[in-house]
Amino acid sequence: VVEARPAADLAGRHVVVSAGGTREPIDPVRFIGNRSSGRQGVALAVAALARGARVTLVAANLAGDLLAPVRARGAEVVEVSTTAELRSAVRGAATTADVVVMAAAVADFRPVAPPAAKIKKVAGRSPAPIELVENPDVLAELAAERLRVGQVVVGFAAETGDDDGTVLEHGRAKARRKGADLLVVNAVGHAVGFGTDDNEVTVVDGAGATVATAAGSKRVVADAVWDAVTSISST
Ligand code: CTP
Ligand code: CA
């Protein structure tokens, strides 16, 4: 039995989506960054708009001209670069949001004190180490604080399997740690996940139990995420 989704099942809802990857300055010309293109976050925003939501997209260093279609469809776009900027934009928008989806790849660490001038190389001398400090965990804070009553908080987990566990084992453990309502777990590496058009995910709840799986275009994955959100927020 195929049930048609209501035309606008997010009508009247405000959703906040973070997308892309944050950058932490090393000096005025260099940064620590990551391979996130922002495509999955953009697909989430476009899908939410199609389902009737008011959308705020917090966009961190998106690839190419991904923002044009989102703006054309009526989303509010806030461009940020560092984790501190992303955190304040997401938290500002979250005060009125029914749903916050943290699809952005947030830098875990930042250089403690980036110098105001470019770091110069000195012939024959090895470079000074860059001291890092941990960034706040925006998702865990949102999950703990719930800036609006009844707000649904969704995270993404980019995992590679390793000696300590599979992609899904790491994802389930992360879901229990973060306190979010849903965590979208996907495998990443050089060829999958980042920068590609297709994605394959398992959506788990806060206890780590599987609530949905989806594979296909980032739009298909986006709609599966909104399906999971509407199924927990309508009960
Ligand atoms: N996240 C965040 N703030 C951070 C780090 C991550 O809000 N400082 C969010 C991401 O946006 C994502 C989720 O937390 O929704 C999971 O990110 P991930 O990097 O997979 O998890 P970490 O807890 O940082 O664990 P690790 O990188 O060690 O696997
Ligand atoms: Ca991380």
Tab-separated table of C-alpha atoms and ligand atoms in Angstrom:
chain	number	residue	atom	x	y	z
A	1	VAL	CA	0.000	0.000	0.000
A	2	VAL	CA	1.465	3.339	-1.022
A	3	GLU	CA	0.223	6.233	1.065
A	4	ALA	CA	0.459	9.632	-0.540
A	5	ARG	CA	2.220	12.172	1.648
A	6	PRO	CA	0.030	15.180	2.469
A	7	ALA	CA	0.899	17.950	0.031
A	8	ALA	CA	2.230	20.306	2.676
A	9	ASP	CA	2.887	18.329	5.842
A	10	LEU	CA	5.376	20.947	7.085
A	11	ALA	CA	3.038	23.898	6.464
A	12	GLY	CA	3.132	26.364	9.347
A	13	ARG	CA	6.383	24.878	10.659
A	14	HIS	CA	9.670	26.762	10.920
A	15	VAL	CA	12.675	24.546	10.249
A	16	VAL	CA	16.344	25.443	10.610
A	17	VAL	CA	18.916	23.501	8.607
A	18	SER	CA	22.680	23.943	8.893
A	19	ALA	CA	24.693	22.934	5.835
A	20	GLY	CA	28.263	22.835	4.583
A	21	GLY	CA	31.422	22.734	6.626
A	22	THR	CA	32.843	25.240	9.076
A	23	ARG	CA	36.335	26.700	8.661
A	24	GLU	CA	38.642	27.681	11.493
A	25	PRO	CA	41.315	30.257	10.725
A	26	ILE	CA	44.973	29.331	11.189
A	27	ASP	CA	46.025	32.839	10.088
A	28	PRO	CA	44.368	35.446	7.789
A	29	VAL	CA	44.830	33.285	4.668
A	30	ARG	CA	44.598	29.677	5.874
A	31	PHE	CA	42.027	27.536	7.628
A	32	ILE	CA	41.220	24.061	8.942
A	33	GLY	CA	38.240	22.763	6.993
A	34	ASN	CA	36.559	19.592	5.774
A	35	ARG	CA	35.168	18.004	2.623
A	36	SER	CA	31.469	18.734	3.191
A	37	SER	CA	29.913	20.326	0.070
A	38	GLY	CA	26.611	21.320	1.669
A	39	ARG	CA	24.560	19.353	-0.891
A	40	GLN	CA	22.688	17.237	1.672
A	41	GLY	CA	21.761	20.315	3.703
A	42	VAL	CA	20.590	22.134	0.577
A	43	ALA	CA	18.472	19.109	-0.382
A	44	LEU	CA	16.930	19.156	3.120
A	45	ALA	CA	16.084	22.856	2.738
A	46	VAL	CA	14.590	22.428	-0.743
A	47	ALA	CA	12.541	19.397	0.360
A	48	ALA	CA	11.234	21.261	3.428
A	49	LEU	CA	10.221	24.225	1.267
A	50	ALA	CA	8.367	21.835	-1.081
A	51	ARG	CA	6.528	20.427	1.951
A	52	GLY	CA	5.387	23.896	2.997
A	53	ALA	CA	7.848	24.844	5.734
A	54	ARG	CA	9.357	28.218	6.465
A	55	VAL	CA	13.075	27.492	6.144
A	56	THR	CA	16.185	29.114	7.571
A	57	LEU	CA	19.356	27.712	6.013
A	58	VAL	CA	22.564	28.399	7.899
A	59	ALA	CA	25.147	27.919	5.168
A	60	ALA	CA	28.820	27.343	5.975
A	61	ASN	CA	31.130	27.663	2.973
A	62	LEU	CA	28.904	25.939	0.420
A	63	ALA	CA	30.362	24.567	-2.800
A	64	GLY	CA	29.668	26.373	-6.054
A	65	ASP	CA	26.362	28.209	-6.391
A	66	LEU	CA	24.253	25.883	-4.273
A	67	LEU	CA	22.486	28.782	-2.560
A	68	ALA	CA	20.752	30.260	-5.615
A	69	PRO	CA	17.977	27.603	-5.859
A	70	VAL	CA	17.357	27.765	-2.105
A	71	ARG	CA	17.012	31.542	-2.156
A	72	ALA	CA	14.823	31.373	-5.291
A	73	ARG	CA	12.398	29.073	-3.452
A	74	GLY	CA	12.078	31.513	-0.552
A	75	ALA	CA	14.366	30.267	2.201
A	76	GLU	CA	16.071	32.698	4.517
A	77	VAL	CA	19.820	32.122	4.103
A	78	VAL	CA	22.402	33.070	6.725
A	79	GLU	CA	25.980	32.651	5.522
A	80	VAL	CA	28.611	31.783	8.123
A	81	SER	CA	32.170	30.524	8.096
A	82	THR	CA	33.481	29.573	11.543
A	83	THR	CA	31.857	27.306	14.124
A	84	ALA	CA	31.310	30.292	16.426
A	85	GLU	CA	29.374	32.074	13.646
A	86	LEU	CA	27.382	28.949	12.814
A	87	ARG	CA	26.556	28.406	16.479
A	88	SER	CA	25.191	31.904	16.972
A	89	ALA	CA	23.181	31.847	13.703
A	90	VAL	CA	21.651	28.434	14.439
A	91	ARG	CA	20.810	29.337	18.032
A	92	GLY	CA	19.294	32.665	16.955
A	93	ALA	CA	17.011	30.992	14.426
A	94	ALA	CA	16.253	28.036	16.712
A	95	THR	CA	14.319	30.161	19.200
A	96	THR	CA	11.309	30.038	16.819
A	97	ALA	CA	12.022	26.665	15.182
A	98	ASP	CA	9.878	23.533	15.361
A	99	VAL	CA	12.765	21.492	13.961
A	100	VAL	CA	16.538	22.004	13.815
A	101	VAL	CA	18.586	19.749	11.543
A	102	MET	CA	22.351	19.925	11.981
A	103	ALA	CA	23.551	18.686	8.595
A	104	ALA	CA	26.683	20.835	8.673
A	105	ALA	CA	30.094	19.272	9.253
A	106	VAL	CA	31.209	21.295	12.265
A	107	ALA	CA	34.932	21.569	13.002
A	108	ASP	CA	35.658	19.810	16.286
A	109	PHE	CA	38.713	21.953	17.042
A	110	ARG	CA	39.984	25.443	16.274
A	111	PRO	CA	43.387	27.088	16.560
A	112	VAL	CA	43.564	28.771	19.974
A	113	ALA	CA	44.977	32.109	18.893
A	114	PRO	CA	45.307	32.679	15.143
A	115	PRO	CA	47.842	35.463	14.509
A	116	ALA	CA	46.692	38.676	12.803
A	117	ALA	CA	49.488	38.382	10.242
A	118	LYS	CA	50.287	35.564	7.812
A	119	ILE	CA	52.570	32.852	9.161
A	120	LYS	CA	55.852	33.012	7.221
A	121	LYS	CA	58.163	30.126	6.516
A	122	VAL	CA	61.755	30.493	7.582
A	123	ALA	CA	64.304	28.566	5.544
A	124	GLY	CA	65.615	25.533	7.393
A	125	ARG	CA	63.359	25.990	10.428
A	126	SER	CA	60.479	23.592	11.145
A	127	PRO	CA	57.076	25.245	11.680
A	128	ALA	CA	55.665	25.971	15.108
A	129	PRO	CA	52.894	23.528	16.089
A	130	ILE	CA	49.321	24.856	15.889
A	131	GLU	CA	47.630	24.582	19.275
A	132	LEU	CA	43.985	23.554	19.040
A	133	VAL	CA	41.050	23.912	21.433
A	134	GLU	CA	37.723	22.049	21.279
A	135	ASN	CA	34.671	23.816	19.826
A	136	PRO	CA	31.300	23.748	21.580
A	137	ASP	CA	29.062	20.899	20.432
A	138	VAL	CA	26.188	22.852	18.864
A	139	LEU	CA	23.962	19.792	18.426
A	140	ALA	CA	24.430	18.499	21.973
A	141	GLU	CA	23.706	21.982	23.358
A	142	LEU	CA	20.503	22.277	21.297
A	143	ALA	CA	19.400	18.814	22.394
A	144	ALA	CA	20.070	19.603	26.064
A	145	GLU	CA	18.564	23.108	26.080
A	146	ARG	CA	15.573	22.853	23.644
A	147	LEU	CA	15.461	26.551	22.775
A	148	ARG	CA	11.771	26.162	21.926
A	149	VAL	CA	9.306	23.860	23.720
A	150	GLY	CA	8.675	20.646	21.801
A	151	GLN	CA	11.439	21.325	19.296
A	152	VAL	CA	12.676	18.296	17.342
A	153	VAL	CA	16.485	18.162	17.136
A	154	VAL	CA	18.154	16.117	14.383
A	155	GLY	CA	21.849	15.405	13.895
A	156	PHE	CA	23.929	13.833	11.167
A	157	ALA	CA	26.786	11.441	11.812
A	158	ALA	CA	29.498	11.048	9.231
A	159	GLU	CA	31.290	7.848	10.126
A	160	THR	CA	33.959	5.556	8.819
A	161	GLY	CA	34.182	2.125	10.365
A	162	ASP	CA	37.369	1.382	12.313
A	163	ASP	CA	38.828	-1.168	14.728
A	164	ASP	CA	36.375	-0.043	17.406
A	165	GLY	CA	33.219	-0.659	15.377
A	166	THR	CA	31.217	-0.456	12.173
A	167	VAL	CA	29.659	2.720	10.777
A	168	LEU	CA	26.332	1.820	12.375
A	169	GLU	CA	27.818	0.852	15.744
A	170	HIS	CA	29.555	4.222	15.937
A	171	GLY	CA	26.294	5.894	14.852
A	172	ARG	CA	24.192	4.202	17.526
A	173	ALA	CA	26.714	5.096	20.241
A	174	LYS	CA	26.785	8.701	19.003
A	175	ALA	CA	22.965	8.878	19.068
A	176	ARG	CA	22.967	7.863	22.739
A	177	ARG	CA	25.697	10.436	23.516
A	178	LYS	CA	24.183	13.431	21.736
A	179	GLY	CA	20.652	13.482	23.141
A	180	ALA	CA	19.089	14.412	19.789
A	181	ASP	CA	15.713	12.955	18.772
A	182	LEU	CA	17.086	11.564	15.515
A	183	LEU	CA	20.559	10.949	14.120
A	184	VAL	CA	21.093	10.360	10.398
A	185	VAL	CA	24.059	8.006	10.067
A	186	ASN	CA	26.044	7.749	6.862
A	187	ALA	CA	29.334	6.294	5.768
A	188	VAL	CA	31.917	8.749	4.504
A	189	GLY	CA	35.227	8.419	2.758
A	190	HIS	CA	36.873	9.798	-0.304
A	191	ALA	CA	34.335	8.297	-2.724
A	192	VAL	CA	31.076	8.289	-0.749
A	193	GLY	CA	29.048	10.839	1.164
A	194	PHE	CA	30.982	14.076	0.800
A	195	GLY	CA	30.550	15.943	-2.476
A	196	THR	CA	28.643	13.159	-4.211
A	197	ASP	CA	25.061	13.246	-5.475
A	198	ASP	CA	23.921	10.034	-3.829
A	199	ASN	CA	23.770	9.084	-0.208
A	200	GLU	CA	22.835	6.035	1.852
A	201	VAL	CA	21.706	6.533	5.431
A	202	THR	CA	20.223	4.887	8.495
A	203	VAL	CA	18.072	7.111	10.706
A	204	VAL	CA	18.279	6.135	14.386
A	205	ASP	CA	16.451	7.531	17.420
A	206	GLY	CA	18.018	8.841	20.634
A	207	ALA	CA	18.369	5.303	21.960
A	208	GLY	CA	20.175	4.191	18.815
A	209	ALA	CA	17.290	2.139	17.413
A	210	THR	CA	16.760	2.193	13.639
A	211	VAL	CA	13.666	4.146	12.585
A	212	ALA	CA	14.282	4.336	8.816
A	213	THR	CA	16.771	3.631	6.073
A	214	ALA	CA	17.091	5.480	2.787
A	215	ALA	CA	19.315	5.291	-0.260
A	216	GLY	CA	19.410	7.376	-3.395
A	217	SER	CA	19.717	11.035	-4.265
A	218	LYS	CA	20.266	13.555	-1.504
A	219	ARG	CA	16.655	14.672	-2.153
A	220	VAL	CA	15.383	11.125	-1.492
A	221	VAL	CA	17.403	11.052	1.742
A	222	ALA	CA	16.090	14.526	2.647
A	223	ASP	CA	12.461	13.440	2.264
A	224	ALA	CA	13.141	10.322	4.358
A	225	VAL	CA	14.496	12.584	7.114
A	226	TRP	CA	11.393	14.831	7.000
A	227	ASP	CA	9.191	11.703	7.016
A	228	ALA	CA	10.955	10.545	10.194
A	229	VAL	CA	10.606	14.030	11.735
A	230	THR	CA	6.886	14.274	10.978
A	231	SER	CA	6.257	10.765	12.281
A	232	ILE	CA	7.786	11.555	15.687
A	233	SER	CA	6.382	15.089	15.990
A	234	SER	CA	2.771	14.145	15.110
A	235	THR	CA	2.476	11.492	17.801
B	1	CTP	N1	28.221	18.789	15.689
B	1	CTP	C1	28.000	20.008	16.301
B	1	CTP	N2	29.027	20.678	16.895
B	1	CTP	C2	30.263	20.152	16.912
B	1	CTP	C3	30.516	18.913	16.287
B	1	CTP	C4	29.472	18.248	15.684
B	1	CTP	O1	26.852	20.473	16.285
B	1	CTP	N3	31.233	20.834	17.508
B	1	CTP	C5	27.082	18.080	15.089
B	1	CTP	C6	27.155	17.874	13.590
B	1	CTP	O2	26.534	18.949	12.923
B	1	CTP	C7	26.371	16.591	13.409
B	1	CTP	C8	26.615	15.832	14.696
B	1	CTP	O3	27.042	16.794	15.660
B	1	CTP	O4	24.987	16.830	13.310
B	1	CTP	C9	27.616	14.737	14.613
B	1	CTP	O5	28.847	15.221	14.153
B	1	CTP	P1	30.087	14.260	14.136
B	1	CTP	O6	31.287	15.004	13.689
B	1	CTP	O7	29.687	13.020	13.405
B	1	CTP	O8	30.171	13.868	15.692
B	1	CTP	P2	31.188	14.248	16.837
B	1	CTP	O9	30.395	14.256	18.112
B	1	CTP	O10	31.947	15.476	16.516
B	1	CTP	O11	32.136	12.987	16.925
B	1	CTP	P3	33.446	12.565	16.048
B	1	CTP	O12	33.742	13.644	15.058
B	1	CTP	O13	34.517	12.361	17.070
B	1	CTP	O14	33.037	11.260	15.385
B	2	CA	CA	33.172	15.779	14.622
